Short mmCIF file of C-alpha atoms in Angstrom, two decimals:
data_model
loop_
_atom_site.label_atom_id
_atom_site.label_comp_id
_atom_site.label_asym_id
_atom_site.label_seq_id
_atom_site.Cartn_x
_atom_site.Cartn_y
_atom_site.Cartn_z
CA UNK S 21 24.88 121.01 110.60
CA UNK S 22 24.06 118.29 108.16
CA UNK S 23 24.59 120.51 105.47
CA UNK S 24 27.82 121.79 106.55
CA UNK S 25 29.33 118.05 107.04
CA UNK S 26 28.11 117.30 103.47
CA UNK S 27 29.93 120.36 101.97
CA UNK S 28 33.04 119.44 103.92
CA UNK S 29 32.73 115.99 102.78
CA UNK S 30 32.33 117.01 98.96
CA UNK S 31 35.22 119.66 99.34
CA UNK S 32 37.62 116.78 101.09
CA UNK S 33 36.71 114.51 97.97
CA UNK S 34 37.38 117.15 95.57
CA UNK S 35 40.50 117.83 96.69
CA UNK S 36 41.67 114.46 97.09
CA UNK S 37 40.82 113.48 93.57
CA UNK S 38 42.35 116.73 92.60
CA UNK S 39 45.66 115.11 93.97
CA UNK S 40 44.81 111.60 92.48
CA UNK S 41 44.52 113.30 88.96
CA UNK S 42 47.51 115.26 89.44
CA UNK S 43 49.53 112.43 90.42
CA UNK S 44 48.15 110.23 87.61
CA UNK S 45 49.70 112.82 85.27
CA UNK S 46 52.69 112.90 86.91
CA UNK S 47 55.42 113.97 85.67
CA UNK S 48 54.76 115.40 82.41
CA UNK S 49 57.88 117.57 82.02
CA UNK S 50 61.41 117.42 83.68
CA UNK S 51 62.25 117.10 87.34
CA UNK S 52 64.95 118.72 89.37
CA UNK S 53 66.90 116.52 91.90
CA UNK S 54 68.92 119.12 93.83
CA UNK S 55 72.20 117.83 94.86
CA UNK S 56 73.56 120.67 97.65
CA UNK S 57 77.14 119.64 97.04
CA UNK S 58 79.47 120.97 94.60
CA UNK S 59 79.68 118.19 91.52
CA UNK S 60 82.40 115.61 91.60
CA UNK S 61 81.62 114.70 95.05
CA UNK S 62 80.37 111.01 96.72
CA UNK S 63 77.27 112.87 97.12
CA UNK S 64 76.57 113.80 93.55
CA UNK S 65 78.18 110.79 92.09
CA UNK S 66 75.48 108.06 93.73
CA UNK S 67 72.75 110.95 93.13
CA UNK S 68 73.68 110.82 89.24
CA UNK S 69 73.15 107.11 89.14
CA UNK S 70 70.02 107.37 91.10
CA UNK S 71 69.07 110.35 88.88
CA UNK S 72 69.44 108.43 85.32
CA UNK S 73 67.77 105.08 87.14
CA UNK S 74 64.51 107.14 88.12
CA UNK S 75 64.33 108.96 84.65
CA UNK S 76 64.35 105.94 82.88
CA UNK S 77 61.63 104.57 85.52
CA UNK S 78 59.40 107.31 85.51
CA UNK S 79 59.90 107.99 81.53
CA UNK S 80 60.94 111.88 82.20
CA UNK S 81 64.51 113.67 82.09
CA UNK S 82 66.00 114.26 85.76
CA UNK S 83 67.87 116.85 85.94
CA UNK S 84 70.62 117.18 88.58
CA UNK S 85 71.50 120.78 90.07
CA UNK S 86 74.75 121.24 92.17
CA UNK S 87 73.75 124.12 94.85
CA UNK S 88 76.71 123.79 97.15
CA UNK S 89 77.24 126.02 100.20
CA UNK S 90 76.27 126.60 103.35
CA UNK S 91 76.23 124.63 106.94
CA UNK S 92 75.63 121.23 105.83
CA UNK S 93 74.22 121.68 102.45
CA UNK S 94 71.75 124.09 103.48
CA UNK S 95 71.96 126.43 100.25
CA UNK S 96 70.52 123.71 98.25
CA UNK S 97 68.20 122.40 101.01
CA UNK S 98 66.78 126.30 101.23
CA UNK S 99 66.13 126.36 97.54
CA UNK S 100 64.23 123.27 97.97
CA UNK S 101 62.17 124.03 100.97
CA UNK S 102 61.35 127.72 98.72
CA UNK S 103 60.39 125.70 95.99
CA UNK S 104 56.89 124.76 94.28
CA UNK S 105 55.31 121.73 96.04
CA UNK S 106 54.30 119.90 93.04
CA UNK S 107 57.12 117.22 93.05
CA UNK S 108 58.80 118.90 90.13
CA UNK S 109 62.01 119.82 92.52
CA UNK S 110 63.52 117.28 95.06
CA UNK S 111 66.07 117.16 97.42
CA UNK S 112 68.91 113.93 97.17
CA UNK S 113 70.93 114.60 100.45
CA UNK S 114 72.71 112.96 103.35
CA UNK S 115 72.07 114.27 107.10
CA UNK S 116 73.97 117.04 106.62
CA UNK S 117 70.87 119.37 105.18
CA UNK S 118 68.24 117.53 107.64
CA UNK S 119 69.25 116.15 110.68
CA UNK S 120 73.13 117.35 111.88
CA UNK S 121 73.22 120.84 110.42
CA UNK S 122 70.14 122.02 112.00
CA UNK S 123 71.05 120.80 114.97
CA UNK S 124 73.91 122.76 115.36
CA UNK S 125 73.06 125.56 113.36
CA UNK S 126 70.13 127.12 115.08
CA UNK S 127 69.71 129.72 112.09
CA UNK S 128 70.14 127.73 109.11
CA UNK S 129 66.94 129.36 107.34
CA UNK S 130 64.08 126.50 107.84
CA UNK S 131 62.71 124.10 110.36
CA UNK S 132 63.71 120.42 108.44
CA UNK S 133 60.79 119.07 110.26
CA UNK S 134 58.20 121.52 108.66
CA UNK S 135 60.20 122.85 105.17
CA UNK S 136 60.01 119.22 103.93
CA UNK S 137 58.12 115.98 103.19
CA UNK S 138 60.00 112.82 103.34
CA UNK S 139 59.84 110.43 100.11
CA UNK S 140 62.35 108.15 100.98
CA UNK S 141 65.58 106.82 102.32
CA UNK S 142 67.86 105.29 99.36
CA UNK S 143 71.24 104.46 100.36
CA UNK S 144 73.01 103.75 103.51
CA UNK S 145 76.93 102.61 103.77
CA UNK S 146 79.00 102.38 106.82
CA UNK S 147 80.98 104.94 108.10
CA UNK S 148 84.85 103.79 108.96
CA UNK S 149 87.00 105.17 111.58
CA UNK S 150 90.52 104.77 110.56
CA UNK S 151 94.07 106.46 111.76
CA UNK S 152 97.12 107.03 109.68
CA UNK S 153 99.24 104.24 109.84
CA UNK S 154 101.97 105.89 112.32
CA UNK S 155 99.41 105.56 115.03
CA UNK S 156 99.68 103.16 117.31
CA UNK S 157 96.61 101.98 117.99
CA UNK S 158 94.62 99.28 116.32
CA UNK S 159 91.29 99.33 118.36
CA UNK S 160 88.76 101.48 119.41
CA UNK S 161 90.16 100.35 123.07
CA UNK S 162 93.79 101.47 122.61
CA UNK S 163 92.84 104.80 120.86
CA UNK S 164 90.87 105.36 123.86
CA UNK S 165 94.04 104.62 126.03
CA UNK S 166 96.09 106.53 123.69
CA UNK S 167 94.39 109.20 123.84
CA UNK S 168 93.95 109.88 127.55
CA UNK S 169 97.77 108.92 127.81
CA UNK S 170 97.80 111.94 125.48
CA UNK S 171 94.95 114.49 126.24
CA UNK S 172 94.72 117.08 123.64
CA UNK S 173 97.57 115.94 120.90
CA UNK S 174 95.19 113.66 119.01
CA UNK S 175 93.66 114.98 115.55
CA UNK S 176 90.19 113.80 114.27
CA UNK S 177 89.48 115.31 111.34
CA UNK S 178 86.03 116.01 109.72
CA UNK S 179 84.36 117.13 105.86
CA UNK S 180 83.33 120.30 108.29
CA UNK S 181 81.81 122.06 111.26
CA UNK S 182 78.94 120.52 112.31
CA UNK S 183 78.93 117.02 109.72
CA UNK S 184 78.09 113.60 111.55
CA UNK S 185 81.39 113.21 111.40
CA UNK S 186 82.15 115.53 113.66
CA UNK S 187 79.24 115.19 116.08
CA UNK S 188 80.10 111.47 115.85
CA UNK S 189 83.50 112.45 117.02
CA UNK S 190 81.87 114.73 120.35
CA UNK S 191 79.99 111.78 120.97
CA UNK S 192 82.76 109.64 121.31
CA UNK S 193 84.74 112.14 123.50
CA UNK S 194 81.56 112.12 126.07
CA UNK S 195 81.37 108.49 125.84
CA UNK S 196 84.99 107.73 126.20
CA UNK S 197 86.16 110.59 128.51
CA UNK S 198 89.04 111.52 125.99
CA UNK S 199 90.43 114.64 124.75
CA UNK S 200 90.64 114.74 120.98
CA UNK S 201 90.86 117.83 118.84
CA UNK S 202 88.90 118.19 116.27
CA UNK S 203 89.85 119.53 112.83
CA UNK S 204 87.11 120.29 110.59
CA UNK S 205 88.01 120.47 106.75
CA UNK S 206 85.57 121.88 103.65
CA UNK S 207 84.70 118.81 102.58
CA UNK S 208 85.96 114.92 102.00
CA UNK S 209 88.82 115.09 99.31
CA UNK S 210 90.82 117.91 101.81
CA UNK S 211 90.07 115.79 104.90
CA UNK S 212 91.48 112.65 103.25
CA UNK S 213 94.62 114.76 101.84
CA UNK S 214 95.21 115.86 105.52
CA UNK S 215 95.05 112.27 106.89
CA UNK S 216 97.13 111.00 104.53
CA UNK S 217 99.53 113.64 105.33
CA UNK S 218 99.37 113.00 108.98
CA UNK S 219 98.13 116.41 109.32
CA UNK S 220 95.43 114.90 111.44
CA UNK S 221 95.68 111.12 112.97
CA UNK S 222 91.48 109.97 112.89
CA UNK S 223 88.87 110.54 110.60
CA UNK S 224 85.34 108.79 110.64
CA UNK S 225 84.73 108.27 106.28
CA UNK S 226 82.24 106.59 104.52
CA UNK S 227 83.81 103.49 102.74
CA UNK S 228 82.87 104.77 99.09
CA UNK S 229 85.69 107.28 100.23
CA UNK S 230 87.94 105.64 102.69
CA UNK S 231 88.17 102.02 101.36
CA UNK S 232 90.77 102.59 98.48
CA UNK S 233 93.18 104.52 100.81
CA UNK S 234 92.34 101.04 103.00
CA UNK S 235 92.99 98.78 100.87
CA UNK S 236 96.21 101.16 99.85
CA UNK S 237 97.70 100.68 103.16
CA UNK S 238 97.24 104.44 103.75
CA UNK S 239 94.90 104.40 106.50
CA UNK S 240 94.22 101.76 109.18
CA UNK S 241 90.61 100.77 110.03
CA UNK S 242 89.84 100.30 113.53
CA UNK S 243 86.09 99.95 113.87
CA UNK S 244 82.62 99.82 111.22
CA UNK S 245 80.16 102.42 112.62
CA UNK S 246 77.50 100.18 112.55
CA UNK S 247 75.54 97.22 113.95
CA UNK S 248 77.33 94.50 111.39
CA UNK S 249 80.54 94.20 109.87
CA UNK S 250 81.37 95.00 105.93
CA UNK S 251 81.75 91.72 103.67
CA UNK S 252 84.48 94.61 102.42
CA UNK S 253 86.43 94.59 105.92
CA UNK S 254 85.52 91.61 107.19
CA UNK S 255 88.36 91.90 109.55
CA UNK S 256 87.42 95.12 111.17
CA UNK S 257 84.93 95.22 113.94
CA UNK S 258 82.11 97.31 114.31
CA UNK S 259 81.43 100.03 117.19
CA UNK S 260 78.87 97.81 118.99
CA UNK S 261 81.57 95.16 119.10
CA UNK S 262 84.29 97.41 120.25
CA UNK S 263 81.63 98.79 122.95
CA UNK S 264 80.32 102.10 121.58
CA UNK S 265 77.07 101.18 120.20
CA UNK S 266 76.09 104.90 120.45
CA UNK S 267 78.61 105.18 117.59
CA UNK S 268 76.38 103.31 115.16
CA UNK S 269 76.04 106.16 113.18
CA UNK S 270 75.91 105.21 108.62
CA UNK S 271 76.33 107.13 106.14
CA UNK S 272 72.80 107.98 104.17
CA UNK S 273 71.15 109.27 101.31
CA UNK S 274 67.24 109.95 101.28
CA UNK S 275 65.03 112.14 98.95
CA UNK S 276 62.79 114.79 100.41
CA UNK S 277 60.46 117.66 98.74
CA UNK S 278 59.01 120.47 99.75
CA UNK S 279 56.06 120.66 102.74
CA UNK S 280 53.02 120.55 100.80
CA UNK S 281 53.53 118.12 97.96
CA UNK S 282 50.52 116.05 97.26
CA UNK S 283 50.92 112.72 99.42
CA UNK S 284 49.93 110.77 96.06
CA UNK S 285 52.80 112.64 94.32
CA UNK S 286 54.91 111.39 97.32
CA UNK S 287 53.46 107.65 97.01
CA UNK S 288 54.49 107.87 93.54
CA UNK S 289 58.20 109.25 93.63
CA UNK S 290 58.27 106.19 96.77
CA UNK S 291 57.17 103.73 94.37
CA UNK S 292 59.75 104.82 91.68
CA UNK S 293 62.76 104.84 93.18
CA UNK S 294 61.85 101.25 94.49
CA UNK S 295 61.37 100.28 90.94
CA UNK S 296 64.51 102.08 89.86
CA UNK S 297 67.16 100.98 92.33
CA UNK S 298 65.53 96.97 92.00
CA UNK S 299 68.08 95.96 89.06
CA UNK S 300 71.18 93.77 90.14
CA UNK S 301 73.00 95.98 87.95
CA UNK S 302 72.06 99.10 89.68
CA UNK S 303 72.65 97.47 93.03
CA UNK S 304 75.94 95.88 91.51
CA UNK S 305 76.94 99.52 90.36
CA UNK S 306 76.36 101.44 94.04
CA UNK S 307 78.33 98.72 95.65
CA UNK S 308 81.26 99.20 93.93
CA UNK S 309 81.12 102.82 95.31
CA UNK S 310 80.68 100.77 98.62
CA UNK S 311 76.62 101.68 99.24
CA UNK S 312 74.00 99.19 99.85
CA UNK S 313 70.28 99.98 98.72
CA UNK S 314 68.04 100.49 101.67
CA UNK S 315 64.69 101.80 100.81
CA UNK S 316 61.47 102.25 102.56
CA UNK S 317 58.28 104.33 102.67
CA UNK S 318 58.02 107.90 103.63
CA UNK S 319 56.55 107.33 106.71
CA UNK S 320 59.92 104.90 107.66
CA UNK S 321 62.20 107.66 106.17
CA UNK S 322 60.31 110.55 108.80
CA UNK S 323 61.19 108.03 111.49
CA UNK S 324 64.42 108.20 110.78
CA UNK S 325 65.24 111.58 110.79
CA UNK S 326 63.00 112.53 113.57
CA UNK S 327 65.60 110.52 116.00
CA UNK S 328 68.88 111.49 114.36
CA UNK S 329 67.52 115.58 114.58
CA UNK S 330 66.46 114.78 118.37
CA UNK S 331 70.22 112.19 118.67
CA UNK S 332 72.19 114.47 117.33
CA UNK S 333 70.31 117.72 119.01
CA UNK S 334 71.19 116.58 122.45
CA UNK S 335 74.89 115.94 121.29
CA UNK S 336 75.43 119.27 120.34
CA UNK S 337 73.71 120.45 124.12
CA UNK S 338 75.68 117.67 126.04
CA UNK S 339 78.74 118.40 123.85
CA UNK S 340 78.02 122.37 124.44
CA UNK S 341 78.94 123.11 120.85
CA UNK S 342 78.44 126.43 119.84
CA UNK S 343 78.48 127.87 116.61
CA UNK S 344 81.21 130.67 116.42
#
């Protein structure tokens, strides 16, 4: 028995400094941040600056890949999850790939919980529901009034099927008791067109998006979906103020790779986007996009997604959404 606990032992240490030494090389040749968005995108724009940040951090070429497609980024997020787990191929993504998309689609073609390892949450900014301007309604309150004067002829469009966005939007509807239709769009820039257009009359945005059409006078902003206001709109109140605090629901980006990487490889990649997004000028250059730097360890980042999967998992059952 002795024996057998000392050979376990030996094997456990080997293996651990196995990790240690490969981590300690680490990277030694290029490293592919997967971006499952098409390019030109708020998505792949913040995942560019974080991409040239952590090269020059970590002293290697980052490489971004654009693998659009699928229910909520999942093309990209499969590749990923497929993928070698030796830290050479990551995964920059917001909850579409992790959190809402396998919630509502049951088949998306891996379990987010086991296909990946967490390394980090990165950026968060607040989502803003606004209206076009010819609705009139100014407050979460008399949108709610609106719309039950109103059942079924308001619009609230999404980026697509199955986005927070649009799960945001069910919530609301099972908070508030309101009929709202939803409209789901492929992707931002078409969403925005058709609100601006009065095609649809509410959309839920993240302000790197929204706030120019804002500040335009094109679309009116009637709550922050989160806990505190925006220095940006410091006019506009937030969800928890207007008395949905269920809504609280930000925009994110976090950095996953595949189940299996080495947890020093992990530690590492952690401790390098810390060091990369540190710079005021970094920080200065994602909040002109309208994001804020919010960064902790893997173990935070796993928090978080395990409650938005289970949050947004009992929307889709209480919201009986069904993929058609």
């Amino acid at each position: 028995m002795l024996k057998s606990l000392l050979a376990l032992s030996l094997c456990v240490g080997s293996l651990l400094s196995a990790d240690r030494a490969q981590a300690q090389a680490y990277p030694d040749h290029p490293i592919k941040m997967v971006v499952p968005f098409p390019a030109g995108g708020p998505t792949d724009g913040m995942a560019r600056i974080v991409a040239d940040r952590l090269g020059a951090t970590l002293g290697q070429s980052i490489v971004v890949e654009n693998k659009g497609g699928g229910a909520g980024g999942s093309i990209g997020a499969k590749f990923v999850a497929s993928s070698e787990p030796d830290g050479y191929t990551i995964l920059i993504t917001p909850g579409g790939s992790l959190t809402t998309g396998p919630a509502v689609h049951k088949n998306i073609g891996y379990d987010p919980v086991k296909a990946f390892a967490p390394v980090a949450q990165l950026i968060e900014t607040p989502l803003v529901i606004a209206v076009h301007p010819s609705l009139p309604v100014k407050t979460m309150a008399e949108l709610v009034s609106y719309a039950k004067a109103h059942p079924g002829k308001v619009s609230w469009g999404s980026q697509g099927f199955g986005v927070a966005p649009h799960l945001l939007l069910e919530l609301f509807k099972l908070e508030a008791g309101i009929d709202v239709v939803h409209v789901p769009y492929r992707g931002t820039a078409p969403m925005l067109t058709a609100v601006l257009a009065n095609e649809v009359q509410v959309v839920a945005d993240p302000m790197t998006t929204s706030l120019v059409h804002i500040e335009a006078g094109k679309l009116r902003p009637i709550a922050i979906g989160g806990a505190e206001r925006t220095p940006k709109l410091p006019n506009v109140p937030t969800v928890v103020e207007a008395g949905f605090p269920k809504l609280q629901s930000p925009f994110w980006l976090g950095v996953v790779a595949p189940m299996g990487t080495p947890k020093a490889i992990i530690d590492k990649l952690n401790a390098a986007f810390r060091e990369s997004l540190k710079p005021a000028e970094t920080k200065a250059l994602l909040a002109k996009l309208g994001a804020d730097i919010k960064i902790g360890s893997p173990a935070d980042f796993e928090k978080m997604l395990d409650h938005e999967l289970k949050l947004w998992t009992g929307v889709v059952k209480d919201a009986k959404i069904e993929v058609k």
